[in-house]
mmCIF file of C-alpha atoms in Angstrom:
data_model
loop_
_atom_site.group_PDB
_atom_site.id
_atom_site.type_symbol
_atom_site.label_atom_id
_atom_site.label_comp_id
_atom_site.label_asym_id
_atom_site.label_seq_id
_atom_site.Cartn_x
_atom_site.Cartn_y
_atom_site.Cartn_z
ATOM 1 C CA MET A 1444 -2.995 -26.831 26.452
ATOM 2 C CA VAL A 1445 -5.271 -26.272 23.461
ATOM 3 C CA ARG A 1446 -4.410 -28.171 20.315
ATOM 4 C CA MET A 1447 -5.516 -26.498 17.092
ATOM 5 C CA VAL A 1448 -6.983 -28.918 14.572
ATOM 6 C CA ARG A 1449 -9.047 -28.716 11.450
ATOM 7 C CA ILE A 1450 -11.728 -31.227 10.691
ATOM 8 C CA LEU A 1451 -11.621 -32.732 7.209
ATOM 9 C CA THR A 1452 -14.605 -34.567 5.816
ATOM 10 C CA ASN A 1453 -14.414 -36.912 2.871
ATOM 11 C CA ASN A 1454 -17.528 -38.843 1.907
ATOM 12 C CA GLY A 1455 -18.807 -38.763 5.475
ATOM 13 C CA CYS A 1456 -15.482 -39.869 7.019
ATOM 14 C CA VAL A 1457 -13.970 -37.454 9.519
ATOM 15 C CA SER A 1458 -10.266 -37.058 10.111
ATOM 16 C CA VAL A 1459 -8.346 -34.641 12.300
ATOM 17 C CA ASP A 1460 -5.438 -32.732 10.813
ATOM 18 C CA PRO A 1461 -3.149 -30.464 12.911
ATOM 19 C CA VAL A 1462 -3.409 -26.843 11.727
ATOM 20 C CA SER A 1463 -0.160 -25.434 10.428
ATOM 21 C CA LYS A 1464 0.976 -22.229 12.121
ATOM 22 C CA SER A 1465 3.679 -21.550 9.552
ATOM 23 C CA THR A 1466 4.319 -17.989 8.451
ATOM 24 C CA ALA A 1467 3.664 -18.971 4.841
ATOM 25 C CA ARG A 1468 0.252 -20.459 5.684
ATOM 26 C CA ILE A 1469 -0.820 -17.439 7.736
ATOM 27 C CA ALA A 1470 0.396 -15.019 5.039
ATOM 28 C CA GLY A 1471 -1.486 -17.100 2.476
ATOM 29 C CA MET A 1472 -4.713 -16.807 4.489
ATOM 30 C CA PHE A 1473 -4.427 -13.021 4.645
ATOM 31 C CA ASP A 1474 -3.412 -12.762 0.987
ATOM 32 C CA SER A 1475 -6.484 -14.769 0.000
ATOM 33 C CA ILE A 1476 -8.891 -12.276 1.593
ATOM 34 C CA ALA A 1477 -7.049 -9.013 0.842
ATOM 35 C CA GLY A 1478 -8.756 -8.431 -2.496
ATOM 36 C CA ARG A 1479 -12.237 -8.716 -0.981
ATOM 37 C CA TYR A 1480 -11.567 -7.141 2.401
ATOM 38 C CA ASP A 1481 -12.359 -3.533 1.435
ATOM 39 C CA LEU A 1482 -15.658 -4.446 -0.193
ATOM 40 C CA LEU A 1483 -16.690 -6.669 2.710
ATOM 41 C CA ASN A 1484 -15.703 -4.016 5.259
ATOM 42 C CA HIS A 1485 -17.698 -1.381 3.378
ATOM 43 C CA VAL A 1486 -20.799 -3.560 3.020
ATOM 44 C CA LEU A 1487 -20.792 -4.891 6.596
ATOM 45 C CA SER A 1488 -20.231 -1.443 8.091
ATOM 46 C CA ALA A 1489 -22.892 0.145 5.847
ATOM 47 C CA GLY A 1490 -20.321 2.686 4.654
ATOM 48 C CA ILE A 1491 -19.253 3.789 8.132
ATOM 49 C CA ASP A 1492 -15.653 2.790 7.288
ATOM 50 C CA ARG A 1493 -15.411 5.474 4.592
ATOM 51 C CA ARG A 1494 -17.016 8.150 6.745
ATOM 52 C CA TRP A 1495 -14.644 7.252 9.604
ATOM 53 C CA ARG A 1496 -11.587 7.591 7.322
ATOM 54 C CA THR A 1497 -12.806 10.950 6.041
ATOM 55 C CA ARG A 1498 -13.307 12.241 9.587
ATOM 56 C CA ALA A 1499 -9.981 10.811 10.758
ATOM 57 C CA ILE A 1500 -8.061 12.551 7.963
ATOM 58 C CA ARG A 1501 -9.932 15.814 8.515
ATOM 59 C CA SER A 1502 -9.170 15.688 12.256
ATOM 60 C CA LEU A 1503 -5.435 15.269 11.563
ATOM 61 C CA GLN A 1504 -5.351 18.756 9.970
ATOM 62 C CA LEU A 1505 -2.406 17.806 7.774
ATOM 63 C CA THR A 1506 -0.306 20.683 6.496
ATOM 64 C CA GLY A 1507 1.341 18.752 3.671
ATOM 65 C CA ARG A 1508 4.752 17.738 5.003
ATOM 66 C CA GLU A 1509 3.877 15.170 7.646
ATOM 67 C CA ARG A 1510 4.639 11.489 7.274
ATOM 68 C CA VAL A 1511 1.595 9.346 7.903
ATOM 69 C CA LEU A 1512 2.180 5.858 9.269
ATOM 70 C CA ASP A 1513 -0.887 3.646 8.985
ATOM 71 C CA LEU A 1514 -0.246 0.734 11.383
ATOM 72 C CA CYS A 1515 -2.219 -2.516 11.217
ATOM 73 C CA THR A 1516 -3.725 -1.139 8.086
ATOM 74 C CA GLY A 1517 -4.711 -4.187 6.092
ATOM 75 C CA THR A 1518 -5.088 -2.555 2.713
ATOM 76 C CA GLY A 1519 -3.740 0.922 3.440
ATOM 77 C CA ASP A 1520 -7.017 2.815 3.177
ATOM 78 C CA LEU A 1521 -6.126 5.439 5.776
ATOM 79 C CA ALA A 1522 -2.722 6.206 4.252
ATOM 80 C CA ILE A 1523 -4.264 6.350 0.773
ATOM 81 C CA ALA A 1524 -6.983 8.677 2.073
ATOM 82 C CA ALA A 1525 -4.276 10.920 3.578
ATOM 83 C CA VAL A 1526 -2.461 11.165 0.242
ATOM 84 C CA ARG A 1527 -5.705 11.856 -1.620
ATOM 85 C CA ALA A 1528 -6.603 14.616 0.853
ATOM 86 C CA ARG A 1529 -3.174 16.153 0.430
ATOM 87 C CA VAL A 1530 -3.428 16.065 -3.374
ATOM 88 C CA ARG A 1531 -6.982 17.517 -3.279
ATOM 89 C CA GLY A 1532 -5.626 20.355 -1.146
ATOM 90 C CA TRP A 1533 -2.859 21.032 -3.657
ATOM 91 C CA HIS A 1534 -5.390 21.048 -6.502
ATOM 92 C CA ARG A 1535 -7.660 23.366 -4.523
ATOM 93 C CA ASP A 1536 -4.690 25.740 -4.128
ATOM 94 C CA GLY A 1537 -4.189 25.687 -7.906
ATOM 95 C CA HIS A 1538 -1.113 23.424 -8.004
ATOM 96 C CA ARG A 1539 -0.437 20.950 -10.798
ATOM 97 C CA VAL A 1540 0.472 17.552 -9.330
ATOM 98 C CA ALA A 1541 2.847 15.187 -11.142
ATOM 99 C CA PHE A 1542 2.880 11.482 -10.279
ATOM 100 C CA VAL A 1543 5.662 8.982 -11.008
ATOM 101 C CA PRO A 1544 4.743 5.354 -10.256
ATOM 102 C CA THR A 1545 7.723 2.999 -9.915
ATOM 103 C CA MET A 1546 8.558 -0.525 -8.818
ATOM 104 C CA GLY A 1547 11.465 0.702 -6.718
ATOM 105 C CA ASN A 1548 15.134 -0.154 -7.114
ATOM 106 C CA LEU A 1549 15.502 3.392 -8.412
ATOM 107 C CA HIS A 1550 18.243 4.349 -10.859
ATOM 108 C CA ALA A 1551 19.204 7.190 -13.231
ATOM 109 C CA GLY A 1552 16.266 6.436 -15.550
ATOM 110 C CA HIS A 1553 13.825 6.978 -12.700
ATOM 111 C CA LEU A 1554 15.590 10.197 -11.767
ATOM 112 C CA SER A 1555 15.063 11.498 -15.314
ATOM 113 C CA LEU A 1556 11.317 10.761 -14.964
ATOM 114 C CA ILE A 1557 11.339 12.592 -11.647
ATOM 115 C CA GLU A 1558 13.050 15.603 -13.263
ATOM 116 C CA ALA A 1559 10.432 15.613 -16.049
ATOM 117 C CA ALA A 1560 7.668 15.456 -13.445
ATOM 118 C CA ARG A 1561 9.244 18.386 -11.627
ATOM 119 C CA ARG A 1562 9.229 20.425 -14.871
ATOM 120 C CA HIS A 1563 5.536 19.709 -15.505
ATOM 121 C CA GLY A 1564 4.080 19.915 -12.011
ATOM 122 C CA ASP A 1565 4.184 22.204 -9.018
ATOM 123 C CA ARG A 1566 4.009 19.248 -6.655
ATOM 124 C CA PHE A 1567 5.485 15.805 -7.165
ATOM 125 C CA VAL A 1568 4.370 12.442 -5.771
ATOM 126 C CA ALA A 1569 6.172 9.120 -6.285
ATOM 127 C CA SER A 1570 5.045 5.618 -5.449
ATOM 128 C CA ILE A 1571 7.044 2.453 -5.049
ATOM 129 C CA PHE A 1572 5.068 -0.740 -5.480
ATOM 130 C CA VAL A 1573 6.437 -4.042 -6.758
ATOM 131 C CA ASN A 1574 3.179 -5.207 -8.300
ATOM 132 C CA PRO A 1575 2.822 -8.999 -8.402
ATOM 133 C CA MET A 1576 0.400 -8.608 -11.327
ATOM 134 C CA GLN A 1577 3.299 -7.409 -13.503
ATOM 135 C CA PHE A 1578 5.059 -10.763 -13.232
ATOM 136 C CA GLY A 1579 4.244 -13.781 -15.364
ATOM 137 C CA PRO A 1580 3.899 -17.289 -13.940
ATOM 138 C CA ASN A 1581 7.556 -18.147 -14.601
ATOM 139 C CA GLU A 1582 8.999 -14.787 -13.563
ATOM 140 C CA ASP A 1583 10.558 -14.496 -10.130
ATOM 141 C CA PHE A 1584 8.517 -11.931 -8.199
ATOM 142 C CA ALA A 1585 10.111 -12.987 -4.890
ATOM 143 C CA HIS A 1586 13.603 -12.123 -6.102
ATOM 144 C CA TYR A 1587 12.852 -8.752 -7.724
ATOM 145 C CA PRO A 1588 15.391 -6.332 -6.175
ATOM 146 C CA ARG A 1589 13.965 -4.226 -3.361
ATOM 147 C CA THR A 1590 16.039 -1.340 -2.038
ATOM 148 C CA PRO A 1591 13.645 0.724 0.129
ATOM 149 C CA THR A 1592 16.309 2.570 2.135
ATOM 150 C CA GLU A 1593 18.187 3.671 -0.980
ATOM 151 C CA ASP A 1594 14.910 4.466 -2.789
ATOM 152 C CA GLU A 1595 13.756 6.654 0.090
ATOM 153 C CA ARG A 1596 17.131 8.445 0.123
ATOM 154 C CA MET A 1597 16.915 9.094 -3.629
ATOM 155 C CA LEU A 1598 13.339 10.383 -3.398
ATOM 156 C CA ALA A 1599 14.268 12.659 -0.496
ATOM 157 C CA ALA A 1600 17.203 14.001 -2.522
ATOM 158 C CA ALA A 1601 14.809 14.620 -5.415
ATOM 159 C CA ALA A 1602 12.655 16.672 -2.998
ATOM 160 C CA THR A 1603 9.426 14.746 -3.520
ATOM 161 C CA ASP A 1604 6.350 16.275 -1.957
ATOM 162 C CA ASP A 1605 5.054 12.813 -1.037
ATOM 163 C CA GLU A 1606 6.250 9.228 -1.354
ATOM 164 C CA GLN A 1607 4.274 6.016 -1.083
ATOM 165 C CA PHE A 1608 5.991 2.714 -0.368
ATOM 166 C CA HIS A 1609 3.718 -0.318 -0.701
ATOM 167 C CA ASP A 1610 4.192 -3.757 0.816
ATOM 168 C CA THR A 1611 4.178 -6.251 -2.030
ATOM 169 C CA LYS A 1612 2.083 -8.881 -0.290
ATOM 170 C CA THR A 1613 -0.590 -6.791 1.435
ATOM 171 C CA ARG A 1614 -0.416 -3.908 -1.059
ATOM 172 C CA GLN A 1615 -0.544 -1.554 1.921
ATOM 173 C CA PRO A 1616 1.458 1.663 1.885
ATOM 174 C CA ILE A 1617 4.529 1.747 4.065
ATOM 175 C CA THR A 1618 5.855 5.173 5.037
#
């Protein structure tokens, strides 16, 4: 059996500390690199990551109504590229695209924004992202209401042309 340990040094003294395998610690490790991951991936791959995404999206030959599920995505680059390609296609076809960003937990006020977007655009895209940056240090980000099933139902009823649901920790789209 292998025992995971981390070596701590303090003024030349070495001590062994068992490595925590807690969910919170592992999530914290991934959260700490998420902001730099895209840049590092791009630099280390010499830009191949972007060319790969472009080719992958092109090879999918999306018609505009598919749902794209980007598994093991990290930061959601492939799903974001799919949405961008779809929107570029709409623009190329002469459509005006309206965008309504939300933090989810949709209600009548959001529906009025959606109706306004429908009046001003030929296509309509909504996003749901509970952005941790919008919360102050004493505000409770963890307890902000999240109702993804109801939000998806409301967006479907509003006949959105595309929806983006983002995980609040990894910031990756969830569709």
